[in-house]
Short mmCIF file of N, CA and C in Angstrom, two decimals:
data_model
loop_
_atom_site.label_atom_id
_atom_site.label_comp_id
_atom_site.label_asym_id
_atom_site.label_seq_id
_atom_site.Cartn_x
_atom_site.Cartn_y
_atom_site.Cartn_z
N UNK A 832 -1.81 21.82 -6.17
CA UNK A 832 -0.81 20.78 -5.49
C UNK A 832 0.32 20.93 -4.70
N UNK A 833 0.87 21.22 -3.91
CA UNK A 833 2.55 21.97 -3.92
C UNK A 833 3.51 21.52 -4.29
N UNK A 834 4.73 21.85 -4.11
CA UNK A 834 5.80 20.88 -4.90
C UNK A 834 6.45 19.60 -4.27
N UNK A 835 6.56 20.37 -2.79
CA UNK A 835 6.73 18.92 -2.12
C UNK A 835 5.40 17.91 -1.62
N UNK A 836 4.29 18.16 -2.29
CA UNK A 836 3.53 16.98 -2.27
C UNK A 836 3.35 16.73 -3.32
N UNK A 837 3.81 16.76 -4.80
CA UNK A 837 3.52 16.31 -5.91
C UNK A 837 5.43 15.38 -5.95
N UNK A 838 6.47 15.59 -5.09
CA UNK A 838 7.53 15.11 -5.29
C UNK A 838 7.43 13.54 -3.79
N UNK A 839 6.58 13.56 -2.69
CA UNK A 839 6.16 13.07 -2.01
C UNK A 839 5.31 11.91 -2.10
N UNK A 840 4.61 12.18 -3.89
CA UNK A 840 3.88 11.39 -4.02
C UNK A 840 4.18 10.72 -4.87
N UNK A 841 5.59 10.75 -5.62
CA UNK A 841 6.61 10.42 -6.77
C UNK A 841 7.46 9.87 -6.14
N UNK A 842 8.03 10.11 -4.56
CA UNK A 842 8.39 9.29 -3.41
C UNK A 842 7.76 7.41 -3.76
N UNK A 843 6.30 7.99 -3.04
CA UNK A 843 5.85 6.79 -2.29
C UNK A 843 5.49 6.05 -3.69
N UNK A 844 5.04 6.09 -4.82
CA UNK A 844 4.28 5.28 -5.55
C UNK A 844 5.38 4.66 -6.51
N UNK A 845 6.96 5.41 -6.54
CA UNK A 845 8.16 4.69 -6.93
C UNK A 845 8.38 3.98 -6.40
N UNK A 846 8.18 3.97 -4.58
CA UNK A 846 8.72 3.07 -2.81
C UNK A 846 7.47 1.82 -3.13
N UNK A 847 6.36 2.11 -4.10
CA UNK A 847 5.74 0.60 -3.78
C UNK A 847 5.26 0.13 -5.57
N UNK A 848 6.56 0.87 -6.85
CA UNK A 848 6.40 0.19 -7.29
C UNK A 848 7.37 -0.80 -7.21
N UNK A 849 8.39 -1.21 -6.61
CA UNK A 849 9.53 -1.74 -6.23
C UNK A 849 9.23 -2.62 -5.21
N UNK A 850 8.54 -2.60 -4.65
CA UNK A 850 7.74 -3.36 -3.31
C UNK A 850 7.36 -4.33 -4.16
N UNK A 851 6.21 -3.67 -4.67
CA UNK A 851 5.69 -4.78 -5.74
C UNK A 851 6.49 -5.91 -6.68
N UNK A 852 7.23 -4.91 -7.52
CA UNK A 852 8.55 -6.28 -8.11
C UNK A 852 8.83 -6.88 -7.59
N UNK A 853 9.67 -6.99 -6.30
CA UNK A 853 10.06 -7.35 -5.32
C UNK A 853 9.56 -8.12 -4.96
N UNK A 854 8.31 -8.09 -4.55
CA UNK A 854 7.24 -9.04 -3.63
C UNK A 854 6.95 -10.24 -5.07
N UNK A 855 6.52 -9.24 -6.12
CA UNK A 855 6.46 -11.11 -7.64
C UNK A 855 7.97 -11.41 -7.64
N UNK A 856 9.40 -11.10 -8.09
CA UNK A 856 9.94 -11.90 -8.00
C UNK A 856 10.43 -12.73 -6.92
N UNK A 857 10.29 -12.32 -5.41
CA UNK A 857 10.00 -13.40 -4.51
C UNK A 857 9.08 -14.27 -3.74
N UNK A 858 7.68 -13.97 -5.04
CA UNK A 858 6.93 -14.91 -4.72
C UNK A 858 7.24 -16.12 -5.66
N UNK A 859 7.65 -15.88 -6.71
CA UNK A 859 8.27 -16.09 -8.01
C UNK A 859 9.78 -17.56 -7.33
N UNK A 860 10.44 -17.09 -6.53
CA UNK A 860 11.74 -17.85 -5.91
C UNK A 860 10.51 -18.70 -4.90
N UNK A 861 9.83 -17.89 -3.92
CA UNK A 861 9.25 -18.61 -3.23
C UNK A 861 8.53 -20.01 -3.78
N UNK A 862 7.95 -19.85 -5.14
CA UNK A 862 7.49 -20.79 -6.24
C UNK A 862 8.43 -21.73 -6.07
N UNK A 863 9.37 -21.18 -6.75
CA UNK A 863 10.34 -22.39 -7.18
C UNK A 863 11.31 -23.39 -6.46
N UNK A 864 11.34 -22.62 -4.74
CA UNK A 864 11.44 -23.17 -3.70
C UNK A 864 11.18 -24.39 -3.49
N UNK A 865 9.37 -23.77 -3.24
CA UNK A 865 8.59 -24.81 -2.84
C UNK A 865 8.14 -25.89 -4.22
N UNK A 866 8.93 -26.48 -5.34
CA UNK A 866 8.41 -27.37 -6.05
C UNK A 866 7.04 -27.00 -6.27
N UNK A 867 6.11 -25.78 -6.95
CA UNK A 867 4.93 -25.07 -7.09
C UNK A 867 5.03 -25.80 -8.18
N UNK A 868 5.98 -25.70 -9.17
CA UNK A 868 6.01 -26.28 -10.49
C UNK A 868 6.12 -27.55 -10.56
N UNK A 869 6.65 -28.77 -10.25
CA UNK A 869 7.16 -29.26 -9.61
C UNK A 869 5.68 -30.41 -9.64
N UNK A 870 4.88 -31.78 -10.32
CA UNK A 870 3.92 -32.21 -10.25
C UNK A 870 4.83 -33.62 -9.37
N UNK A 871 5.79 -34.20 -9.43
CA UNK A 871 6.42 -34.81 -8.61
C UNK A 871 6.98 -34.47 -7.03
N UNK A 872 6.44 -33.01 -6.55
CA UNK A 872 6.47 -32.87 -5.16
C UNK A 872 6.00 -33.89 -4.36
N UNK A 873 6.20 -34.40 -3.15
CA UNK A 873 4.67 -34.54 -2.06
C UNK A 873 3.98 -33.52 -1.33
N UNK A 874 2.93 -34.48 -1.04
CA UNK A 874 2.19 -32.90 -0.38
C UNK A 874 2.44 -32.29 0.80
N UNK A 875 3.49 -33.43 1.89
CA UNK A 875 3.60 -32.97 2.94
C UNK A 875 5.13 -32.30 2.38
N UNK A 876 6.43 -32.27 2.21
CA UNK A 876 7.18 -31.58 1.95
C UNK A 876 6.81 -30.30 1.59
N UNK A 877 5.61 -30.30 0.25
CA UNK A 877 5.33 -28.54 0.17
C UNK A 877 4.30 -27.75 1.30
N UNK A 878 3.73 -28.41 1.87
CA UNK A 878 3.27 -27.35 3.15
C UNK A 878 4.10 -27.41 3.87
N UNK A 879 5.23 -28.65 4.35
CA UNK A 879 6.58 -27.75 5.29
C UNK A 879 6.97 -26.27 4.62
N UNK A 880 7.31 -27.12 3.02
CA UNK A 880 8.19 -25.66 2.58
C UNK A 880 7.10 -24.55 3.27
N UNK A 881 6.20 -24.71 2.64
CA UNK A 881 5.39 -23.18 2.76
C UNK A 881 4.88 -22.54 3.69
N UNK A 882 5.51 -23.91 4.79
CA UNK A 882 4.89 -23.08 6.32
C UNK A 882 6.18 -22.81 6.47
N UNK A 883 7.51 -22.70 5.99
CA UNK A 883 8.80 -21.87 6.27
C UNK A 883 8.67 -20.89 5.92
N UNK A 884 7.91 -20.15 4.42
CA UNK A 884 8.10 -19.17 3.81
C UNK A 884 6.85 -18.12 4.20
N UNK A 885 5.96 -18.61 5.71
CA UNK A 885 5.22 -17.55 5.91
C UNK A 885 5.37 -16.52 5.87
N UNK A 886 6.23 -15.59 6.79
CA UNK A 886 6.35 -14.85 6.60
C UNK A 886 6.70 -13.76 5.21
N UNK A 887 6.79 -14.45 4.19
CA UNK A 887 6.68 -13.74 3.16
C UNK A 887 5.23 -13.38 2.72
N UNK A 888 4.01 -14.99 2.97
CA UNK A 888 2.82 -14.41 2.89
C UNK A 888 2.66 -13.38 3.92
N UNK A 889 3.10 -12.87 4.67
CA UNK A 889 2.43 -12.27 5.62
C UNK A 889 2.97 -10.96 4.89
N UNK A 890 4.02 -10.45 4.07
CA UNK A 890 4.62 -9.55 3.04
C UNK A 890 3.70 -9.35 2.42
N UNK A 891 3.31 -10.54 1.41
CA UNK A 891 1.72 -10.11 0.62
C UNK A 891 1.44 -9.73 0.77
N UNK A 892 0.57 -9.76 1.85
CA UNK A 892 -0.89 -9.28 2.45
C UNK A 892 -0.57 -8.06 3.04
N UNK A 893 0.44 -7.87 3.73
CA UNK A 893 0.44 -6.43 4.09
C UNK A 893 0.65 -5.65 3.17
N UNK A 894 1.30 -5.68 1.93
CA UNK A 894 1.82 -4.94 0.90
C UNK A 894 0.16 -4.69 0.33
N UNK A 895 -0.47 -5.65 -0.12
CA UNK A 895 -1.79 -5.52 -0.63
C UNK A 895 -2.95 -3.86 0.03
N UNK A 896 -2.94 -4.79 1.28
CA UNK A 896 -3.62 -3.56 2.44
C UNK A 896 -2.91 -2.51 2.00
N UNK A 897 -1.44 -2.18 2.19
CA UNK A 897 -1.12 -0.75 1.54
C UNK A 897 -1.50 -0.36 0.60
N UNK A 898 -1.32 -1.09 -0.82
CA UNK A 898 -1.85 -0.87 -1.92
C UNK A 898 -2.90 0.30 -2.38
N UNK A 899 -3.80 -1.25 -1.47
CA UNK A 899 -5.48 -1.00 -1.37
C UNK A 899 -5.72 0.69 -0.71
N UNK A 900 -5.29 0.68 0.21
CA UNK A 900 -5.58 1.98 1.44
C UNK A 900 -5.22 3.13 0.35
N UNK A 901 -3.75 3.64 -0.16
CA UNK A 901 -3.91 4.56 -0.83
C UNK A 901 -4.43 4.86 -1.72
N UNK A 902 -4.83 3.81 -2.53
CA UNK A 902 -5.68 3.78 -3.42
C UNK A 902 -7.42 4.59 -3.04
N UNK A 903 -7.40 3.94 -2.11
CA UNK A 903 -8.93 4.56 -1.65
C UNK A 903 -8.18 6.32 -1.16
N UNK A 904 -7.28 6.19 -0.73
CA UNK A 904 -7.02 7.77 -0.71
C UNK A 904 -6.93 8.66 -1.35
N UNK A 905 -6.24 8.08 -2.32
CA UNK A 905 -6.26 9.11 -3.46
C UNK A 905 -7.25 8.87 -4.64
N UNK A 906 -8.06 7.92 -4.21
CA UNK A 906 -9.74 7.92 -5.02
C UNK A 906 -10.79 9.36 -4.35
N UNK A 907 -10.26 9.40 -2.93
CA UNK A 907 -10.99 10.30 -2.31
C UNK A 907 -10.53 11.47 -2.39
N UNK A 908 -9.65 11.59 -2.87
CA UNK A 908 -8.61 12.94 -2.63
C UNK A 908 -9.33 13.57 -4.00
N UNK A 909 -9.34 12.16 -5.23
CA UNK A 909 -9.78 13.14 -6.99
C UNK A 909 -11.36 14.11 -6.76
N UNK A 910 -11.53 12.70 -6.10
CA UNK A 910 -13.15 12.72 -5.59
C UNK A 910 -13.32 14.27 -5.32
N UNK A 911 -13.15 14.67 -4.26
CA UNK A 911 -13.16 15.38 -3.43
C UNK A 911 -12.65 17.15 -4.40
N UNK A 912 -11.43 16.57 -4.81
CA UNK A 912 -10.81 18.03 -5.33
C UNK A 912 -11.43 18.26 -6.72
N UNK A 913 -12.35 16.84 -7.64
CA UNK A 913 -13.31 17.37 -8.66
C UNK A 913 -14.34 18.23 -8.76
N UNK A 914 -14.90 17.74 -7.59
CA UNK A 914 -16.42 19.08 -7.25
C UNK A 914 -16.07 19.99 -7.30
N UNK A 915 -15.01 21.11 -6.85
CA UNK A 915 -14.54 22.25 -5.92
C UNK A 915 -13.76 22.29 -6.90
N UNK A 916 -14.13 22.13 -8.39
CA UNK A 916 -13.05 23.44 -9.45
C UNK A 916 -14.45 24.48 -9.85
#
């Protein structure tokens, strides 16, 4: 593996770590804002709040798909490299 490939790999993994940590923190904030931790909130106000934050859920879905694709690509690369020893 070349040095530039290792550097790019580390940068991509660090970017994904930061994005995932940010997504978790954003989700915690969203849950707190939506009142998901409170049993007193009405269903209508809960769904109104969730609907206003739908772009956050698209971000979570997109991030999960990116993570899955990278995992599959890395698995295929390691699988192919393992057979060439």
